Coordinates of C-alpha atoms in Angstrom, one line a residue:
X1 CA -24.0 9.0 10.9
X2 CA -26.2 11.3 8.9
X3 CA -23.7 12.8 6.1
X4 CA -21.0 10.4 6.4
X5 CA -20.5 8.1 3.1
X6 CA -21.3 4.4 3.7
X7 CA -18.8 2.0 4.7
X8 CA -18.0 -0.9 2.7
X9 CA -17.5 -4.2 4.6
X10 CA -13.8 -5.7 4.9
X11 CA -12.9 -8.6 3.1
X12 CA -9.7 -11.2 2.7
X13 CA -7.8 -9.8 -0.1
X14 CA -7.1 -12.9 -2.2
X15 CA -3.4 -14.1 -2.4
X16 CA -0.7 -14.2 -5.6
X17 CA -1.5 -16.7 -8.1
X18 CA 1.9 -16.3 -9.8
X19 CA 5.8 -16.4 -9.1
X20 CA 8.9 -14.5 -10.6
X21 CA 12.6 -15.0 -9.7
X22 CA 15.7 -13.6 -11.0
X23 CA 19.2 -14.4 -12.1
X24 CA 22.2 -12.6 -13.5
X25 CA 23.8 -14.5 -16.6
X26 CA 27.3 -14.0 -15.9
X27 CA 30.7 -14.7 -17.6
X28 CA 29.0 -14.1 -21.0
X29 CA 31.1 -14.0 -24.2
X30 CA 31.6 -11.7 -26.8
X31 CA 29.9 -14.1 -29.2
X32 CA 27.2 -14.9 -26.8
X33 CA 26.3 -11.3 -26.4
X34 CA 26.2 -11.1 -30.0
X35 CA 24.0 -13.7 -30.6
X36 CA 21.6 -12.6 -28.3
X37 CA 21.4 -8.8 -29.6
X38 CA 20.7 -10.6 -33.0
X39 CA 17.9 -12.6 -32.0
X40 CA 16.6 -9.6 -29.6
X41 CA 16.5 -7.0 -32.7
X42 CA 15.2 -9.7 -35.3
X43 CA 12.0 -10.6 -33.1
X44 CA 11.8 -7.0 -31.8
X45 CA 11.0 -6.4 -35.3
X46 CA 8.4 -8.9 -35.3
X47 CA 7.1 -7.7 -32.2
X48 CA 7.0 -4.1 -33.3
X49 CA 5.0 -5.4 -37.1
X50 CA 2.5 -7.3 -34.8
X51 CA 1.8 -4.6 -32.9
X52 CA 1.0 -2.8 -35.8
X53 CA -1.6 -5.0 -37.6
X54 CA -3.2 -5.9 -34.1
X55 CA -3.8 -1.8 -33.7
X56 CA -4.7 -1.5 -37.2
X57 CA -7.7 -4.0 -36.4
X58 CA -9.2 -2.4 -33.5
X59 CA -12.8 -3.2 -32.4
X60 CA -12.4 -6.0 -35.3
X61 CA -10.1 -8.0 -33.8
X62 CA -10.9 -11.7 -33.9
X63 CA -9.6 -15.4 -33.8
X64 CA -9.3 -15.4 -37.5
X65 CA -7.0 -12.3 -37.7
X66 CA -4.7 -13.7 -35.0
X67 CA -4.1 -16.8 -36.5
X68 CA -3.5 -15.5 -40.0
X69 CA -0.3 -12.8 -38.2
X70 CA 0.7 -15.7 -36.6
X71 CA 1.3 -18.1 -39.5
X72 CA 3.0 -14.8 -40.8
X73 CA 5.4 -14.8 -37.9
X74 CA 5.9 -18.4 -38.1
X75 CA 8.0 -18.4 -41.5
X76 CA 10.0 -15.7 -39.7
X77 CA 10.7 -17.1 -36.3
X78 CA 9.2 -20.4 -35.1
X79 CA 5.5 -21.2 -34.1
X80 CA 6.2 -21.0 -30.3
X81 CA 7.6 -17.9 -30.6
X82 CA 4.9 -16.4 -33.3
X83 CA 2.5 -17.6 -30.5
X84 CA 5.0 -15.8 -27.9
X85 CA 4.5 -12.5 -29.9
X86 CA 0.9 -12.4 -30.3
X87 CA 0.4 -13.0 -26.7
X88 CA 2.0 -10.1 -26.0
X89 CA 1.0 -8.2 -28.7
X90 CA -2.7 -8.6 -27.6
X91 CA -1.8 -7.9 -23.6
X92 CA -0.3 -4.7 -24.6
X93 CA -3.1 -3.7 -26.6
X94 CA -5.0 -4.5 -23.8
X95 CA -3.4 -2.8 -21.3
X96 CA -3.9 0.4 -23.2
X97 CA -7.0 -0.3 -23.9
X98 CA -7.3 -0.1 -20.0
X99 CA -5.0 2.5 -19.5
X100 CA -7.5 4.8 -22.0
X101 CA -10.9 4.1 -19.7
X102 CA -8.9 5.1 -16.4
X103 CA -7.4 8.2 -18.5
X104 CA -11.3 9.2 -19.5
X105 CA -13.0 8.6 -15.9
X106 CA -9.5 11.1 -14.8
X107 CA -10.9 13.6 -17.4
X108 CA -14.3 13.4 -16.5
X109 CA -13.4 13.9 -12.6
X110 CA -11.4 17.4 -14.1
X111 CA -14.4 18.5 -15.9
X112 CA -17.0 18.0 -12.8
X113 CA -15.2 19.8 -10.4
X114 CA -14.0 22.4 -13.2
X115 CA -17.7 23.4 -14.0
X116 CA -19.3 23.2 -10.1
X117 CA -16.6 25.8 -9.1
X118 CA -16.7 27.7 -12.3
X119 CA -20.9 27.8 -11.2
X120 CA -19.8 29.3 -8.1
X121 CA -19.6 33.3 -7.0
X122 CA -16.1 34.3 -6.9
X123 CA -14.2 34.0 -3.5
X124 CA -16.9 32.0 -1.9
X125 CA -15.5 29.6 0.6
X126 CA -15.3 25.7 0.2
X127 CA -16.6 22.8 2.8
X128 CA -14.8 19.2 3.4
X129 CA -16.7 17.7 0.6
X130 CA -16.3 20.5 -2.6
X131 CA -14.0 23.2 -3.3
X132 CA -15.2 26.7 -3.1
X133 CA -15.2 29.3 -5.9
X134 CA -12.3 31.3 -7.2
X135 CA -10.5 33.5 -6.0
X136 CA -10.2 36.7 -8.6
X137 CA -11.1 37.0 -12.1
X138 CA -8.3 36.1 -14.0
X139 CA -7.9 32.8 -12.4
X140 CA -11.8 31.9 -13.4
X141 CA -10.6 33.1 -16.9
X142 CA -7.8 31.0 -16.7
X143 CA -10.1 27.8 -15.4
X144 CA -12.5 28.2 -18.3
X145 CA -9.6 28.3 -20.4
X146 CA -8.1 24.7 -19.0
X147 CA -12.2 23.2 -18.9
X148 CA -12.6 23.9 -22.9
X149 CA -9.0 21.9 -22.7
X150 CA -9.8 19.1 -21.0
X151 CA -13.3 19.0 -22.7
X152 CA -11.5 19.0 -26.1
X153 CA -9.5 16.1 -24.9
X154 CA -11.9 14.1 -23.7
X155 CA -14.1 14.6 -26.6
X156 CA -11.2 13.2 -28.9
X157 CA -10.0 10.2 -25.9
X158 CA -13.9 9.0 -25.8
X159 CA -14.0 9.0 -30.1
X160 CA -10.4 6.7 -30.2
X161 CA -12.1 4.5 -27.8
X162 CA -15.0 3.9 -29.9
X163 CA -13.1 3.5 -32.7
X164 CA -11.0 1.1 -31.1
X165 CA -7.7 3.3 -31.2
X166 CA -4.9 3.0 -29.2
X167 CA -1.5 5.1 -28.4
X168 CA 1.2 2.2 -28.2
X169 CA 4.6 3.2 -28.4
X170 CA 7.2 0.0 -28.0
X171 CA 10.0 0.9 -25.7
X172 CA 7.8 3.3 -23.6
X173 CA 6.5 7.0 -23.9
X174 CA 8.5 8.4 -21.5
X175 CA 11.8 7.3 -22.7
X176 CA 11.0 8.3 -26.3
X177 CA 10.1 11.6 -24.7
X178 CA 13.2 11.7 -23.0
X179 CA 15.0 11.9 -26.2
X180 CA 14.1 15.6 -26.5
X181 CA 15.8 16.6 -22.9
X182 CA 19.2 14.4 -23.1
X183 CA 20.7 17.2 -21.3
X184 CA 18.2 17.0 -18.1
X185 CA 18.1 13.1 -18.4
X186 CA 22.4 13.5 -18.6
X187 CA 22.2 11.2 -21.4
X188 CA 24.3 11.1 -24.5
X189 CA 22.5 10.1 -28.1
X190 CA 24.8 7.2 -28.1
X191 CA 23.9 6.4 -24.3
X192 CA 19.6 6.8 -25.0
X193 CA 20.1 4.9 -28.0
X194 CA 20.9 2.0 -26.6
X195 CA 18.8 1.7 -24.0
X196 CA 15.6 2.5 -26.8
X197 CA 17.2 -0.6 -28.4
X198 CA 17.4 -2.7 -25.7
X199 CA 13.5 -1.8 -24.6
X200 CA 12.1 -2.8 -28.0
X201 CA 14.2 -6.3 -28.0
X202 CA 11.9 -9.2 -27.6
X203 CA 13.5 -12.3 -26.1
X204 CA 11.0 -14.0 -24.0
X205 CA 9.2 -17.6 -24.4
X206 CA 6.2 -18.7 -23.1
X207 CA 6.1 -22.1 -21.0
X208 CA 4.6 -25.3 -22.3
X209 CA 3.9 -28.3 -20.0
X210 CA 4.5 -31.5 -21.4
X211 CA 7.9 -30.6 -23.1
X212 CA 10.9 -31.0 -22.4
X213 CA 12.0 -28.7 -19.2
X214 CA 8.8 -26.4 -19.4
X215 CA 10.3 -24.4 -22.2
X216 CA 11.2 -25.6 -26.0
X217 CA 12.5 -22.0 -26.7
X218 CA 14.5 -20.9 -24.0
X219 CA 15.5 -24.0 -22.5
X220 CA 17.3 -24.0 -19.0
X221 CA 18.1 -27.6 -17.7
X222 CA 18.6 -28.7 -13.4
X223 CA 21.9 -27.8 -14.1
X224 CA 21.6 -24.0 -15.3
X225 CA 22.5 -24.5 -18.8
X226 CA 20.7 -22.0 -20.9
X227 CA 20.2 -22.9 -24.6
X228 CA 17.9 -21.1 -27.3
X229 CA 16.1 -22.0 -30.1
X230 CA 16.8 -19.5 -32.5
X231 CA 14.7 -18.2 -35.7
X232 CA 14.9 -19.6 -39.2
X233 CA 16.9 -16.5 -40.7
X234 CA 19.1 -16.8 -37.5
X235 CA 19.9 -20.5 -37.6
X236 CA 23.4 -20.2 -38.9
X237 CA 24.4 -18.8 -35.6
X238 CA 23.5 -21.9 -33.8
X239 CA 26.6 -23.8 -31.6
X240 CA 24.5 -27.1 -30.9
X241 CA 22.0 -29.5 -32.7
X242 CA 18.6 -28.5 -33.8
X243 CA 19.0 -24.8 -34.3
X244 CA 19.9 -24.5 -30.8
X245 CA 22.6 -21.6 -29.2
X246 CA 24.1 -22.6 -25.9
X247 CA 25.1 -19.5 -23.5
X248 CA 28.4 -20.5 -21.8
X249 CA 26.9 -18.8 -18.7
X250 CA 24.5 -20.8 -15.9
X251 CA 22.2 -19.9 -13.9
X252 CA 21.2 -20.7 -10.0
X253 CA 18.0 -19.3 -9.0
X254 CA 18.8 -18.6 -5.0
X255 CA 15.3 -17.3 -4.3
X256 CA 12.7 -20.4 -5.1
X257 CA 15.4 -22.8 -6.3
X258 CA 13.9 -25.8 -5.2
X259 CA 10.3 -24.7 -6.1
X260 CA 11.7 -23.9 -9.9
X261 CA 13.5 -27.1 -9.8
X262 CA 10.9 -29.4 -9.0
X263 CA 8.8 -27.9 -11.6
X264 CA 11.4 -28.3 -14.7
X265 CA 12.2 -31.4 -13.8
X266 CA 8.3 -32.3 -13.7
X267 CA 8.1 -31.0 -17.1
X268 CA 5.7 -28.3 -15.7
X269 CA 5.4 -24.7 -17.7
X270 CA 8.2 -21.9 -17.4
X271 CA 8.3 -18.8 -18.8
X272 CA 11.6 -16.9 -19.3
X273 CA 12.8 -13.1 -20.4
X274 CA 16.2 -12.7 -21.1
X275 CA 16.4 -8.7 -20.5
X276 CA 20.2 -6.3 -20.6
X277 CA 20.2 -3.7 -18.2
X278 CA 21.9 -0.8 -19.8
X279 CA 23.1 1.0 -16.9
X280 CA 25.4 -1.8 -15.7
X281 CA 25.6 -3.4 -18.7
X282 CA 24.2 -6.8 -16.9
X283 CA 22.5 -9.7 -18.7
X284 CA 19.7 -10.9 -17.0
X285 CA 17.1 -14.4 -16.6
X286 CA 13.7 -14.0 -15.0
X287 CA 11.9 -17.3 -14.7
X288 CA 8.0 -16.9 -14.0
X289 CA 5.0 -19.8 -13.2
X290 CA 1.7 -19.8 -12.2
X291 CA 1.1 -21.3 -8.8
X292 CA -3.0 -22.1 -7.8
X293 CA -4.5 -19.6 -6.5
X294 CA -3.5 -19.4 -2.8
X295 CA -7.1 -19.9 -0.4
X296 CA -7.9 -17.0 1.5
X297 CA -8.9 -17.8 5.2
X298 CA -12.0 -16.8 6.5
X299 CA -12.4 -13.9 7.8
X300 CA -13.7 -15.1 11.5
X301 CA -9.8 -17.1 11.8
X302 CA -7.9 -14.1 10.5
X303 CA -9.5 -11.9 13.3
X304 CA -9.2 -15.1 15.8
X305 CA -5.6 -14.2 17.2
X306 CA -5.9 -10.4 16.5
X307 CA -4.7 -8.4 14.2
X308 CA -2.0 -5.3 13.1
X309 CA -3.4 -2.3 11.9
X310 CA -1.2 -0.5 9.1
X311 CA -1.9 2.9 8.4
X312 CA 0.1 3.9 5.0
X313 CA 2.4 6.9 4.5
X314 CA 4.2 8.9 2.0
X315 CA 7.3 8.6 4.3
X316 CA 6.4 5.5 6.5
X317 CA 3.9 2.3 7.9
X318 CA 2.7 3.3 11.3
X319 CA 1.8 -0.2 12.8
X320 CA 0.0 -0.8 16.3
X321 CA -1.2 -4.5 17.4
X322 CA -4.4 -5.2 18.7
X323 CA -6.3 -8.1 20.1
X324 CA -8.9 -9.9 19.0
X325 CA -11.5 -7.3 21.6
X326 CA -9.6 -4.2 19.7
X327 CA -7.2 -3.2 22.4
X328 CA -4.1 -1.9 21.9
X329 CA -1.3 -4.2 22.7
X330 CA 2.1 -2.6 23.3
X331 CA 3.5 0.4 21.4
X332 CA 3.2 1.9 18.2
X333 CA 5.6 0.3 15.8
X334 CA 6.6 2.1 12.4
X335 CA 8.2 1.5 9.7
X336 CA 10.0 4.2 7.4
X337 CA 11.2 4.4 3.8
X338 CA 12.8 6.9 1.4
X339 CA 10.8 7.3 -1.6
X340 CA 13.6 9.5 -3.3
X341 CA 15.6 8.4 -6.1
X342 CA 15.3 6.0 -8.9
X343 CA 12.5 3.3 -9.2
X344 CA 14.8 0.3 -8.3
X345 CA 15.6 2.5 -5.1
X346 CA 12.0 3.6 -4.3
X347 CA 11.0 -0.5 -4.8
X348 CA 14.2 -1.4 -2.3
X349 CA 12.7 1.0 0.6
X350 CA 9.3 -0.5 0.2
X351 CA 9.9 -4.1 0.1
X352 CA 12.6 -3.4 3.0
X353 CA 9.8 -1.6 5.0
X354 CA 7.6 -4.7 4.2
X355 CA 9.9 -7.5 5.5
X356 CA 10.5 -6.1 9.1
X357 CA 6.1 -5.3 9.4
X358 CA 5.9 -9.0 8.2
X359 CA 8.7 -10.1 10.6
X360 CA 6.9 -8.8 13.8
X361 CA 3.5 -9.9 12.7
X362 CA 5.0 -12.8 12.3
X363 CA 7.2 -12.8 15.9
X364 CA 3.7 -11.6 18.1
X365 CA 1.8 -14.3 16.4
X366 CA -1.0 -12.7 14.6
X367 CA -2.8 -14.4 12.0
X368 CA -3.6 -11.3 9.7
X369 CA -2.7 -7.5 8.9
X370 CA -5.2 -4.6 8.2
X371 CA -4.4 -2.2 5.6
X372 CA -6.7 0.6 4.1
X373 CA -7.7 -0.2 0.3
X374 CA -6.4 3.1 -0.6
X375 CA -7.2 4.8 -4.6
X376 CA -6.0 7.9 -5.3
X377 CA -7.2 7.5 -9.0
X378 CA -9.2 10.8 -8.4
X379 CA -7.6 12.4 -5.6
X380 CA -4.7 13.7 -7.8
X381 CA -5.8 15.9 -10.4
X382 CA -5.0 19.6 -9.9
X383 CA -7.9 20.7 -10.4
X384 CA -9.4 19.3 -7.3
X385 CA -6.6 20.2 -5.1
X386 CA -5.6 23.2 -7.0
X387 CA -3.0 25.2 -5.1
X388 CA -2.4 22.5 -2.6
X389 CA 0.8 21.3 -4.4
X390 CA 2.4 19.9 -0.9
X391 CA -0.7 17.4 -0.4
X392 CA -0.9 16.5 -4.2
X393 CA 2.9 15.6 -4.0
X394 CA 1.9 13.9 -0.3
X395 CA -0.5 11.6 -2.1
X396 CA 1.3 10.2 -5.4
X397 CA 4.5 9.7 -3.1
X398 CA 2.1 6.8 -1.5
X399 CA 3.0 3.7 -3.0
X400 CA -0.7 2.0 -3.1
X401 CA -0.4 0.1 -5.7
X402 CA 3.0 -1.5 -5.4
X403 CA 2.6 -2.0 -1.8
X404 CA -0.9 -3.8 -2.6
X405 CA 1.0 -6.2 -4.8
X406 CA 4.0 -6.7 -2.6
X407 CA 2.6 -7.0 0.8
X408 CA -0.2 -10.0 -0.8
X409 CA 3.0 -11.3 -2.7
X410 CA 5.0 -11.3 0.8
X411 CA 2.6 -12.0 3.6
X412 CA 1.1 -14.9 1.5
X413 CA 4.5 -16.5 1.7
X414 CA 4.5 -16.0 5.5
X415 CA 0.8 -17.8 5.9
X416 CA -0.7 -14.0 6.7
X417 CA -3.3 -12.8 5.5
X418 CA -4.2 -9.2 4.4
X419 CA -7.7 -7.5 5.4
X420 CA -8.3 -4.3 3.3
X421 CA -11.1 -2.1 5.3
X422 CA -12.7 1.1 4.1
X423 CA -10.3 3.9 4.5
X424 CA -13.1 6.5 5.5
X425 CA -12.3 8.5 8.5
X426 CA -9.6 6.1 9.9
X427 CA -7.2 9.2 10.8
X428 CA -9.7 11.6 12.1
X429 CA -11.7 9.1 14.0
X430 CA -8.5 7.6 15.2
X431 CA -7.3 11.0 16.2
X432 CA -10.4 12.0 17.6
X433 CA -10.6 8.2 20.1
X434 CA -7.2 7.1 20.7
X435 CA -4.1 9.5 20.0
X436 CA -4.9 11.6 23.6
X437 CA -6.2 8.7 25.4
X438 CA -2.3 6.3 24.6
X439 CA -0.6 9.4 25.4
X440 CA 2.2 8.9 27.9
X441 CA 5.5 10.1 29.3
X442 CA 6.7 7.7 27.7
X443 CA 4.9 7.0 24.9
X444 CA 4.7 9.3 21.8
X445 CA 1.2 8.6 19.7
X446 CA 0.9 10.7 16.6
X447 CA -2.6 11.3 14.5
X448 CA -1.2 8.1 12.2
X449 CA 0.1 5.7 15.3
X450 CA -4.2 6.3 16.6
X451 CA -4.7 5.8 12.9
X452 CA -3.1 2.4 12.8
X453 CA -5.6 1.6 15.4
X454 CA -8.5 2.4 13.6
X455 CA -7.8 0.4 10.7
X456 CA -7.2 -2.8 12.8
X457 CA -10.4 -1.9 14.8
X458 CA -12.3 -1.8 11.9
X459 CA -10.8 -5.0 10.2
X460 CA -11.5 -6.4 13.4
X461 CA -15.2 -5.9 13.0
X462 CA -15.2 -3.5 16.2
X463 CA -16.4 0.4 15.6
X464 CA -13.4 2.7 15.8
X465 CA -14.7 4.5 19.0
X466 CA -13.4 3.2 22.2
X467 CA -16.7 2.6 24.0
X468 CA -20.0 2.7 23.2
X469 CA -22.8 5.2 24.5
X470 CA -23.7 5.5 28.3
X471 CA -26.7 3.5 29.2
X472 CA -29.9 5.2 29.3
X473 CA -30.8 5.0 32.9
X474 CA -27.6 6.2 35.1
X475 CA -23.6 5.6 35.2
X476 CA -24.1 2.0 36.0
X477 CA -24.3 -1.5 34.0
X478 CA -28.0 -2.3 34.8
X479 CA -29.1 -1.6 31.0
X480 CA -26.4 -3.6 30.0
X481 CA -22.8 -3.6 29.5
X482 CA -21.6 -0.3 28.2
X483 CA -18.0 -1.5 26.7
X484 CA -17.5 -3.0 23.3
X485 CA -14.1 -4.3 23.5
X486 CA -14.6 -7.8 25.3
X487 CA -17.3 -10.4 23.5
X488 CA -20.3 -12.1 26.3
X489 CA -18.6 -15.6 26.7
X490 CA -14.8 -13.6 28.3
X491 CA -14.4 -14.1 32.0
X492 CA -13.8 -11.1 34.0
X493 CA -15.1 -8.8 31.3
X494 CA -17.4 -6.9 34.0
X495 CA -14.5 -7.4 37.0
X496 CA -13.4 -4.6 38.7
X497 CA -9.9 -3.4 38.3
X498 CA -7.5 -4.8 41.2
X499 CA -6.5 -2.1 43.4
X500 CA -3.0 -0.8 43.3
X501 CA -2.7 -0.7 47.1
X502 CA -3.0 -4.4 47.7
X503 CA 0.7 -5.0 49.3
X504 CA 2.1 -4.6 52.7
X505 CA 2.3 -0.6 53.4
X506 CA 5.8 0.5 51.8
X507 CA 6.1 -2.9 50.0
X508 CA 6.4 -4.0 46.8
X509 CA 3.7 -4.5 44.1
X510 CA 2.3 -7.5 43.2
X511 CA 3.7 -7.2 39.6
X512 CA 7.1 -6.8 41.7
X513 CA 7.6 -3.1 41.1
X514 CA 7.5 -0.3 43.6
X515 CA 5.1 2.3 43.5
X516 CA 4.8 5.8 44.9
X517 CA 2.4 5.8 48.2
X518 CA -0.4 7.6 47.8
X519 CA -0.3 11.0 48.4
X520 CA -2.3 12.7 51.5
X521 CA -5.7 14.1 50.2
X522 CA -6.3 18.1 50.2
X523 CA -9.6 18.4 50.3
X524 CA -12.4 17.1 53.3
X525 CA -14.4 15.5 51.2
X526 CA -11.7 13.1 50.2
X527 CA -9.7 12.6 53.8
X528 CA -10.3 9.2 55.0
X529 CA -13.2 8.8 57.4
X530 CA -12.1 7.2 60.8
X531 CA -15.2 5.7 62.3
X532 CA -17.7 3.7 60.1
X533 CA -21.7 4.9 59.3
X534 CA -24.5 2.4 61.6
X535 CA -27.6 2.9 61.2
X536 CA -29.4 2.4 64.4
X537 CA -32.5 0.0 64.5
X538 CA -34.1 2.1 67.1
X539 CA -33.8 5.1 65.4
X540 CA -36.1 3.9 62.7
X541 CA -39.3 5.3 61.7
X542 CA -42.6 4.1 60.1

């Protein structure tokens, strides 16, 4: 193993600790609509003026601030949904907060591999683990050009961060971008307008336990009668007592109904976001709860009943079943999706491609799937990969962070759990052990099928090599038993295979299909001998 990167052990991935469903609010009114853009754009406002202040504080951000903005937002709205605000105020600074570290390690990565080839002779050839030097003048030029670049920004990315600064934008970067190329987007001002609008709304509420259906703001009851409480300088609107606006629409939540029901009418927390889609012009309800934190079974009972190794694609889950010694069971099973189109249609494919890998795990009875715990945080920068603008476009077409969430999300729900192993090697080693080996007439293996296998193996606990080395001595067991796949305590691990030929000449097999004879040998050595070898007692010596 000497120059091979350690492995790190697998482990249970831990399962959801929250729930979200979703339901259109149909047969809306005119007034209703109305009343809902007014309360969206007032506490937009409010959002958008928190956001502000919390920014302005930076590093100095404390209890004391917070509650002073949200006594500020309470003359303005309510206190529920001041505290609603802040919430999210903070989690978005938060988030970029985040977002800023994982932009500086990115830079950092750019810079490294910017100055080691820069360092190197030009046109000198690269290994597996580094790139090589360039290949003329002008494109060294050019890379010293893009390192003084990147250095630049990092030296002003690691200053905002130490100053506590932060690049929020409400509504989303790329759609205010997108309001310099309306032509490409095929967007009218009127059209992009709306939809910037409808992104910096704020109608959401945070649940309560204790009150009255989970919710005091956005109330919805057993029934699906939606009512709002709606802020001071908006109470004039209202259509029912205590400041409250009814929606003549209802709600059913077909996914989680009864799990959503039981908890309103238990008084239990819900949180709701009331949200238009623009492009249909659709109203919509999302109702989200914590649930406690799902237990993880050991990892000794998910490798009990086997397990199905998942080797991800740009294009498609290659799946293969193993049991709990690491053999192959069966054939290789994928899975495809189309990761073309728009992000509602790339999140379709995925969670499509999901359900029918869940629905056989769940039909051959395995307790568990393997997956790699793929990151391609520093895989994608260009200047790693340089020309190589196929496999750059290979690897951020691979959903890994989606399909993490979903597949917990979705296997939790179907009592599986999810093994994530060390993606090291999985495809070459797999390629190397198993594609040639499964090989049939009939069966096609490709390099990510033996893949599939690896990553099982390995979440198994079994090395991904089929057998382990010779013994020392000679081609026999007398050092010990040379196979890995069966533990000490299986009968018939060291039996010999039963012979083909045990049937009545011309008969039937035992399994009940006919097979060919065997065919007449070629050579001496290997014609059948017709009288037997006796040694004769007579004929000894000594």
């Amino acid at each position: 193993m000497d120059g091979l990167r350690e492995l790190t052990a697998s482990f249970v991935v831990p399962g959801p600790c929250g729930v979200a469903v979703r339901d259109r609010l149909k047969h809306l009114t005119a007034q209703d609509e109305r009343v809902l853009r007014a309360v969206g754009a007032h506490q937009g406002a409010l959002a958008s003026g928190d956001l502000k202040a919390r920014c302005a504080d930076g590093l100095e951000h404390s209890a004391d601030p917070w509650a002073a903005r949200k006594r500020g937002l309470t003359k303005e709205s309510s206190s529920r949904i001041a505290g609603a605000i802040t919430k999210a105020t903070h989690d978005q600074w938060a988030l970029a907060r985040r977002c800023q570290s994982a932009h500086i390690r990115k830079l950092d990565a750019g810079i490294k591999t910017l100055r080691h080839r820069l360092s190197l002779p030009l046109g000198e050839k690269g290994t597996k683990r580094a790139a090589g030097g360039y290949r003329s003048k002008n494109e060294w030029f050019r890379k010293s050009r893009r390192l003084a670049a990147l250095e630049d920004r990092h030296t002003a990315a690691v200053a905002d961060r130490q100053a506590g600064r932060v690049r929020v934008v409400r509504g989303g970067k790329r759609l205010l971008n997108t309001r310099h190329h309306l032509t490409q987007a095929q967007l009218t001002e009127e059209q992009w307008r709306e939809r910037w609008e409808a992104e910096r709304w704020f109608l959401a509420a945070d649940g309560e336990s204790g009150k009255r259906f989970g919710n005091e703001t956005i109330r919805v009851t057993p029934d699906g009668e939606v009512s709002i409480r709606l802020p001071a300088p908006l109470a004039h609107l209202a259509n029912a007592r205590h400041g409250r606006y009814t929606l003549t629409a209802g709600i059913a939540f077909a996914h989680r109904g009864a799990e959503w029901a039981d908890r309103i009418e238990a008084n239990r927390a819900v949180a709701y976001r009331i949200h238009l889609d623009t492009d249909r012009g659709r109203w919509y309800l999302t109702a989200s709860w914590q649930r406690p934190v799902v237990q993880t079974i050991p990892l000794e009972t998910a490798r009990a009943r086997g397990m199905i190794g998942v080797d991800t694609n740009a294009d498609h889950f290659a799946a293969y079943r193993l049991d709990r010694h690491g053999n192959p069971v069966g054939d290789p099973h994928r899975f495809p999706y189309d990761l073309s189109g728009t992000a509602a249609h790339r999140d379709a494919q995925v969670r499509h491609a999901l359900t029918r890998l869940i629905n056989w795990a769940v039909r051959v009875g395995v307790a568990a799937i393997g997956i790699e715990d793929l990151d391609f945080t520093t895989e994608k920068t260009r200047e790693k990969h340089g020309r190589r603008k196929r496999f750059r476009q290979l690897i951020n077409g691979i959903p890994t962070g989606k399909l993490k969430a979903r597949l917990v999300s979705m296997a939790a729900e179907h009592g599986l759990g999810v093994v994530a192993v060390d993606p090291a090697y999985t495809s070459l080693w797999g390629a190397q052990h198993w594609q040639k080996p499964l090989a049939t007439p009939h069966r096609t293996m490709s390099r990510h099928d033996a893949a599939g296998i690896a990553i099982g193996r390995r979440a198994l606990g079994h090395p991904v090599r089929r057998r382990t080395a010779p013994p020392p001595h000679d081609r026999s067991d007398r050092a010990g038993h040379r196979t890995v796949q069966a533990g000490p305590g299986t009968r018939g691990r060291d039996g010999t295979r039963p012979p083909a030929t045990d049937r009545p000449p011309g008969g039937p097999s035992p399994s009940g299909k006919r097979k060919r004879e065997p065919s007449a040998s070629k050579t001496v050595r290997d014609a059948p001998r017709t009288q037997q070898w006796v040694q004769d007692s007579l004929m000894r010596t000594g």
